[in-house]
Amino acid sequence: MLEARFETPLANCEAATGTYVSLREIGERGMIDLRGSAGDKKFLAAAKAVLEVDLPKQPRTSATWGDIRVFWLSPDQWLITCPRARAQDLSEALSAELAGVHSLAVNVSDMRAIIRLEGEGVREVVMKGTSIDLTHGDYPPGSVRRMRFAEIAALLHVVEDNVIDIYVFRSYAHYAWEFLRKAARKGSEVRVFPKAV
Amino acid sequence: MIVVTCPVCGIKGDETDFHYGGQAHVRRPATTDPVNITDEEQRDYLFIRHNPKGLHFERWRCDRGCGKWFHAARDTVTLDFKAFYGITELPPVELQQQAKGPWADYFQSRAKAR
Ligand SMILES: [Zn+2]
């Protein structure tokens, strides 16, 4: 009998060598899609009771508490990331706490792939696939937004000045990986933004 | 290039990050008076749109960002956006006053209804 085995979306991708920023898959994060109204006090209180952190209400921001991160996606949607092993328990705890409140908490850990870019020049590499000006002061560490990246839907998380996570839907993982591998190839530095930040 | 700013999440991007959603403020007559709706009213609701040279009001969606719909006032000659405002809102008063033709009539009728 064959046994089902969990594999991350990019488990079989070609390693990124010869790039001027490092690329790797983050496979150990779980994700929970949380929906509800930012204007509903009961909803906010229930989310905080489980996550121990207030949901961020400012557009394009995130909040961190221990190993939990909450991304603002829209006035009624947040993406929670946590260690993969905790995602199911956490989403069930949210659903239980939110009983009776118009809301939704779903474990979507297998929905997206996360690619981490690290090193001087990450902003430039990402800008090769999007119209966003990441050299602008609008994108300090902690910034989160969805965007059109290399013609596909993606989520951008500026972790640190020179560390960026790109979230893409699982079926696009290989495409995004290959795009980034080529966009980051040594010798393809644009150098238009020598000090990107 | 048209540069759009979403009034909900504040992101600024070119047209490809957004989605144009047709003319703004189209009201479905059957919502308020389903019994007495005429064929003409229903025709106008479905098919008849303004095509002004100059100030126009449109619906847009923050397609690749927060996903929300919003309104925009745009000059169809210069492609300049004059304002971005909420999907349940009317444009800023000064723009309502600048509006011409069918848009001027529309904003006057909305003001009277209030
Ligand atoms: Zn938006």
Short mmCIF file of C-alpha atoms and ligand atoms in Angstrom, two decimals:
data_model
loop_
_atom_site.label_atom_id
_atom_site.label_comp_id
_atom_site.label_asym_id
_atom_site.label_seq_id
_atom_site.Cartn_x
_atom_site.Cartn_y
_atom_site.Cartn_z
CA MET A 1 0.00 0.00 0.00
CA LEU A 2 1.17 3.45 -0.84
CA GLU A 3 1.06 5.90 1.97
CA ALA A 4 -0.03 9.50 1.48
CA ARG A 5 2.91 11.76 2.07
CA PHE A 6 2.83 15.51 2.55
CA GLU A 7 4.94 17.45 0.12
CA THR A 8 5.42 21.22 0.02
CA PRO A 9 4.45 22.86 -3.30
CA LEU A 10 8.09 23.42 -4.27
CA ALA A 11 9.52 20.17 -2.93
CA ASN A 12 10.72 19.18 -6.40
CA CYS A 13 11.81 22.53 -7.75
CA GLU A 14 15.25 23.19 -9.10
CA ALA A 15 17.46 24.91 -6.50
CA ALA A 16 18.17 28.59 -7.03
CA THR A 17 21.88 28.84 -7.67
CA GLY A 18 23.75 31.70 -9.29
CA THR A 19 21.28 34.32 -8.06
CA TYR A 20 22.14 37.67 -6.50
CA VAL A 21 19.54 37.27 -3.75
CA SER A 22 18.83 33.95 -2.08
CA LEU A 23 15.57 32.12 -2.79
CA ARG A 24 14.00 29.35 -0.77
CA GLU A 25 10.64 27.89 -0.03
CA ILE A 26 9.10 28.35 3.41
CA GLY A 27 7.23 25.09 3.85
CA GLU A 28 6.75 25.02 7.59
CA ARG A 29 4.13 27.78 7.89
CA GLY A 30 0.44 27.07 8.22
CA MET A 31 -2.21 29.56 7.13
CA ILE A 32 -5.72 30.40 8.27
CA ASP A 33 -8.15 32.54 6.32
CA LEU A 34 -10.19 34.67 8.70
CA ARG A 35 -13.21 36.68 7.63
CA GLY A 36 -15.47 38.91 9.64
CA SER A 37 -16.29 42.56 10.10
CA ALA A 38 -13.70 44.93 11.55
CA GLY A 39 -16.66 46.89 12.88
CA ASP A 40 -17.98 43.95 14.93
CA LYS A 41 -16.68 44.16 18.52
CA LYS A 42 -17.65 40.56 19.28
CA PHE A 43 -15.70 39.34 16.28
CA LEU A 44 -12.60 41.32 17.23
CA ALA A 45 -12.75 40.15 20.84
CA ALA A 46 -13.15 36.49 19.86
CA ALA A 47 -10.20 36.68 17.46
CA LYS A 48 -8.05 38.28 20.13
CA ALA A 49 -9.05 35.71 22.73
CA VAL A 50 -7.61 32.96 20.55
CA LEU A 51 -4.70 34.72 18.85
CA GLU A 52 -3.71 36.88 21.84
CA VAL A 53 -3.10 39.74 19.46
CA ASP A 54 -5.41 42.42 18.05
CA LEU A 55 -6.25 42.04 14.37
CA PRO A 56 -4.48 44.84 12.50
CA LYS A 57 -7.00 47.40 11.27
CA GLN A 58 -4.66 49.61 9.26
CA PRO A 59 -4.55 48.67 5.58
CA ARG A 60 -1.40 46.86 4.43
CA THR A 61 -0.10 46.18 7.93
CA SER A 62 0.52 43.05 9.97
CA ALA A 63 0.70 42.12 13.64
CA THR A 64 2.95 39.58 15.31
CA TRP A 65 2.59 37.70 18.56
CA GLY A 66 5.03 34.90 19.30
CA ASP A 67 4.90 32.53 16.36
CA ILE A 68 1.62 33.96 15.05
CA ARG A 69 1.45 36.60 12.36
CA VAL A 70 -1.72 38.31 11.20
CA PHE A 71 -1.88 40.05 7.81
CA TRP A 72 -4.50 42.67 6.92
CA LEU A 73 -5.93 41.73 3.52
CA SER A 74 -9.10 43.83 3.36
CA PRO A 75 -11.54 45.45 5.83
CA ASP A 76 -13.12 42.02 6.37
CA GLN A 77 -10.31 39.56 5.70
CA TRP A 78 -7.10 38.57 7.44
CA LEU A 79 -4.53 35.87 6.78
CA ILE A 80 -3.06 34.27 9.88
CA THR A 81 0.21 32.42 9.56
CA CYS A 82 1.52 30.10 12.25
CA PRO A 83 3.61 26.93 12.51
CA ARG A 84 1.99 24.37 10.22
CA ALA A 85 1.45 21.92 13.10
CA ARG A 86 -0.68 24.48 14.98
CA ALA A 87 -2.90 25.57 12.08
CA GLN A 88 -5.67 23.02 12.48
CA ASP A 89 -6.02 23.48 16.26
CA LEU A 90 -5.90 27.24 15.90
CA SER A 91 -8.56 27.35 13.19
CA GLU A 92 -10.81 25.07 15.24
CA ALA A 93 -10.28 27.24 18.32
CA LEU A 94 -11.19 30.31 16.27
CA SER A 95 -14.33 28.68 14.90
CA ALA A 96 -15.39 27.65 18.41
CA GLU A 97 -14.76 31.10 19.87
CA LEU A 98 -16.55 32.73 16.92
CA ALA A 99 -19.67 30.59 17.23
CA GLY A 100 -22.71 32.80 16.70
CA VAL A 101 -20.66 35.62 15.16
CA HIS A 102 -20.97 36.17 11.41
CA SER A 103 -17.49 35.05 10.41
CA LEU A 104 -15.34 32.35 8.90
CA ALA A 105 -12.04 30.72 9.94
CA VAL A 106 -10.62 28.11 7.60
CA ASN A 107 -7.34 26.25 7.59
CA VAL A 108 -5.87 27.02 4.17
CA SER A 109 -2.33 25.84 4.86
CA ASP A 110 -2.12 23.94 1.58
CA MET A 111 -3.57 26.71 -0.54
CA ARG A 112 -0.43 28.77 -1.03
CA ALA A 113 3.29 28.44 -1.46
CA ILE A 114 5.67 30.84 0.26
CA ILE A 115 8.91 31.90 -1.37
CA ARG A 116 11.46 33.80 0.70
CA LEU A 117 13.85 36.22 -0.96
CA GLU A 118 16.78 37.37 1.08
CA GLY A 119 19.67 39.71 0.47
CA GLU A 120 20.54 43.15 -0.82
CA GLY A 121 18.44 43.77 -3.91
CA VAL A 122 15.29 41.81 -3.00
CA ARG A 123 13.12 44.84 -3.62
CA GLU A 124 14.57 45.28 -7.07
CA VAL A 125 14.01 41.60 -7.90
CA VAL A 126 10.34 41.80 -6.88
CA MET A 127 9.89 45.04 -8.80
CA LYS A 128 10.80 43.20 -11.98
CA GLY A 129 7.38 41.55 -11.75
CA THR A 130 5.13 44.31 -10.46
CA SER A 131 4.24 47.97 -10.93
CA ILE A 132 4.68 48.69 -7.20
CA ASP A 133 7.44 51.07 -6.23
CA LEU A 134 9.07 49.15 -3.38
CA THR A 135 11.80 51.75 -2.99
CA HIS A 136 9.12 54.07 -1.67
CA GLY A 137 8.84 54.64 2.08
CA ASP A 138 5.34 53.11 1.90
CA TYR A 139 6.76 49.62 2.30
CA PRO A 140 8.62 49.36 5.62
CA PRO A 141 9.14 45.96 7.30
CA GLY A 142 5.77 44.51 8.31
CA SER A 143 4.02 45.76 5.16
CA VAL A 144 1.63 43.33 3.53
CA ARG A 145 -0.43 43.64 0.39
CA ARG A 146 -1.80 41.59 -2.42
CA MET A 147 -0.55 42.47 -5.84
CA ARG A 148 -0.32 41.54 -9.46
CA PHE A 149 3.07 39.87 -9.74
CA ALA A 150 4.41 38.45 -13.01
CA GLU A 151 0.80 38.50 -14.26
CA ILE A 152 -0.48 36.33 -11.39
CA ALA A 153 -2.11 37.08 -8.05
CA ALA A 154 0.39 37.16 -5.22
CA LEU A 155 0.78 38.42 -1.69
CA LEU A 156 3.77 40.48 -0.65
CA HIS A 157 5.13 40.54 2.89
CA VAL A 158 8.11 42.75 3.63
CA VAL A 159 9.63 40.84 6.55
CA GLU A 160 12.73 42.98 6.93
CA ASP A 161 14.35 45.58 4.72
CA ASN A 162 16.17 42.91 2.75
CA VAL A 163 13.82 39.98 3.35
CA ILE A 164 10.61 39.58 1.36
CA ASP A 165 8.11 36.71 1.34
CA ILE A 166 5.97 36.15 -1.75
CA TYR A 167 2.82 34.06 -1.34
CA VAL A 168 1.30 32.54 -4.46
CA PHE A 169 -1.43 30.00 -5.02
CA ARG A 170 -0.08 26.47 -4.98
CA SER A 171 -0.79 25.80 -8.64
CA TYR A 172 1.35 28.82 -9.57
CA ALA A 173 4.24 27.90 -7.28
CA HIS A 174 6.55 26.51 -9.94
CA TYR A 175 5.83 29.36 -12.31
CA ALA A 176 6.57 31.98 -9.63
CA TRP A 177 9.70 30.10 -8.57
CA GLU A 178 11.04 29.96 -12.12
CA PHE A 179 10.19 33.62 -12.68
CA LEU A 180 12.08 34.63 -9.53
CA ARG A 181 15.02 32.36 -10.32
CA LYS A 182 15.46 34.15 -13.61
CA ALA A 183 14.67 37.63 -12.25
CA ALA A 184 17.38 37.15 -9.61
CA ARG A 185 20.04 35.64 -11.86
CA LYS A 186 23.51 37.07 -11.29
CA GLY A 187 24.37 39.57 -13.97
CA SER A 188 20.75 40.73 -14.31
CA GLU A 189 21.10 43.39 -11.61
CA VAL A 190 19.39 46.57 -12.76
CA ARG A 191 21.28 48.86 -10.39
CA VAL A 192 18.77 51.61 -10.99
CA PHE A 193 18.08 51.57 -7.28
CA PRO A 194 21.56 51.12 -5.81
CA LYS A 195 20.23 51.72 -2.29
CA ALA A 196 16.77 50.36 -2.66
CA VAL A 197 15.55 51.38 0.80
CA MET B 1 -0.56 55.27 -18.00
CA ILE B 2 -3.56 55.59 -15.72
CA VAL B 3 -2.54 55.58 -12.07
CA VAL B 4 -5.31 54.50 -9.73
CA THR B 5 -5.48 54.85 -5.94
CA CYS B 6 -7.80 52.60 -3.94
CA PRO B 7 -9.70 54.61 -1.30
CA VAL B 8 -10.18 51.45 0.80
CA CYS B 9 -6.64 50.12 1.21
CA GLY B 10 -4.70 53.08 -0.16
CA ILE B 11 -2.64 51.20 -2.71
CA LYS B 12 -1.53 53.06 -5.77
CA GLY B 13 -0.91 51.19 -8.98
CA ASP B 14 -1.33 51.19 -12.69
CA GLU B 15 -4.50 50.13 -14.45
CA THR B 16 -3.52 46.44 -14.52
CA ASP B 17 -3.79 46.18 -10.72
CA PHE B 18 -7.40 47.32 -10.93
CA HIS B 19 -10.52 46.43 -12.85
CA TYR B 20 -12.83 48.90 -14.54
CA GLY B 21 -16.45 48.22 -13.60
CA GLY B 22 -18.50 50.46 -15.88
CA GLN B 23 -20.45 53.60 -15.20
CA ALA B 24 -21.07 54.61 -11.59
CA HIS B 25 -24.37 55.26 -9.86
CA VAL B 26 -26.53 53.09 -12.12
CA ARG B 27 -29.70 52.45 -10.13
CA ARG B 28 -31.97 49.50 -10.67
CA PRO B 29 -35.48 50.94 -10.90
CA ALA B 30 -37.13 47.66 -9.95
CA THR B 31 -35.46 47.85 -6.53
CA THR B 32 -37.56 50.80 -5.44
CA ASP B 33 -40.73 50.25 -7.46
CA PRO B 34 -40.94 46.74 -8.92
CA VAL B 35 -44.62 46.95 -9.85
CA ASN B 36 -44.72 50.16 -11.84
CA ILE B 37 -41.49 49.84 -13.78
CA THR B 38 -41.81 50.73 -17.46
CA ASP B 39 -40.03 49.09 -20.38
CA GLU B 40 -38.19 52.36 -21.02
CA GLU B 41 -36.88 52.52 -17.46
CA GLN B 42 -35.68 48.94 -17.62
CA ARG B 43 -34.05 49.58 -21.01
CA ASP B 44 -32.24 52.64 -19.70
CA TYR B 45 -31.07 50.73 -16.64
CA LEU B 46 -29.68 47.86 -18.69
CA PHE B 47 -28.29 49.51 -21.79
CA ILE B 48 -28.17 53.29 -21.79
CA ARG B 49 -24.96 54.86 -20.54
CA HIS B 50 -23.49 58.36 -20.55
CA ASN B 51 -20.57 58.96 -22.83
CA PRO B 52 -19.35 62.38 -21.77
CA LYS B 53 -16.34 64.23 -23.07
CA GLY B 54 -14.82 65.44 -19.82
CA LEU B 55 -15.85 64.64 -16.27
CA HIS B 56 -17.20 61.09 -15.85
CA PHE B 57 -17.99 58.84 -12.90
CA GLU B 58 -17.00 55.19 -12.86
CA ARG B 59 -16.84 52.05 -10.78
CA TRP B 60 -13.48 50.37 -10.24
CA ARG B 61 -12.36 47.33 -8.29
CA CYS B 62 -9.12 46.92 -6.35
CA ASP B 63 -8.63 43.70 -8.27
CA ARG B 64 -5.21 42.56 -7.08
CA GLY B 65 -5.27 44.36 -3.75
CA CYS B 66 -8.04 44.44 -1.13
CA GLY B 67 -10.67 43.24 -3.60
CA LYS B 68 -13.17 46.01 -2.82
CA TRP B 69 -15.23 48.07 -5.24
CA PHE B 70 -15.03 51.85 -5.21
CA HIS B 71 -15.98 54.91 -7.25
CA ALA B 72 -13.77 57.21 -9.27
CA ALA B 73 -14.28 60.53 -11.03
CA ARG B 74 -12.20 60.79 -14.18
CA ASP B 75 -11.77 63.24 -17.01
CA THR B 76 -12.21 61.28 -20.23
CA VAL B 77 -10.15 63.80 -22.20
CA THR B 78 -7.04 64.07 -20.01
CA LEU B 79 -7.54 60.65 -18.29
CA ASP B 80 -6.91 62.52 -15.04
CA PHE B 81 -8.60 61.10 -11.96
CA LYS B 82 -10.34 63.87 -10.01
CA ALA B 83 -11.37 61.83 -6.97
CA PHE B 84 -11.71 58.33 -5.54
CA TYR B 85 -14.61 57.75 -3.18
CA GLY B 86 -16.51 54.96 -1.45
CA ILE B 87 -18.82 52.57 -3.26
CA THR B 88 -21.85 53.79 -1.25
CA GLU B 89 -20.94 57.46 -1.61
CA LEU B 90 -21.64 60.27 -4.03
CA PRO B 91 -18.70 62.27 -5.41
CA PRO B 92 -17.38 65.35 -3.59
CA VAL B 93 -19.84 68.25 -3.87
CA GLU B 94 -17.53 70.40 -5.99
CA LEU B 95 -17.33 67.63 -8.60
CA GLN B 96 -21.12 67.19 -8.56
CA GLN B 97 -21.35 70.91 -9.32
CA GLN B 98 -18.82 70.65 -12.17
CA ALA B 99 -20.70 67.75 -13.77
CA LYS B 100 -22.48 68.47 -17.03
CA GLY B 101 -25.34 67.04 -19.06
CA PRO B 102 -26.97 63.85 -17.75
CA TRP B 103 -24.58 63.73 -14.79
CA ALA B 104 -25.67 67.21 -13.65
CA ASP B 105 -29.32 66.12 -13.92
CA TYR B 106 -28.59 62.98 -11.97
CA PHE B 107 -26.84 64.69 -9.06
CA GLN B 108 -29.61 67.30 -8.89
CA SER B 109 -32.23 64.57 -8.70
CA ARG B 110 -30.26 62.83 -5.92
CA ALA B 111 -29.98 66.13 -4.01
CA LYS B 112 -33.73 66.68 -4.33
CA ALA B 113 -34.50 63.16 -3.15
CA ARG B 114 -32.64 63.80 0.09
ZN ZN C 1 -7.80 48.32 -2.27
#
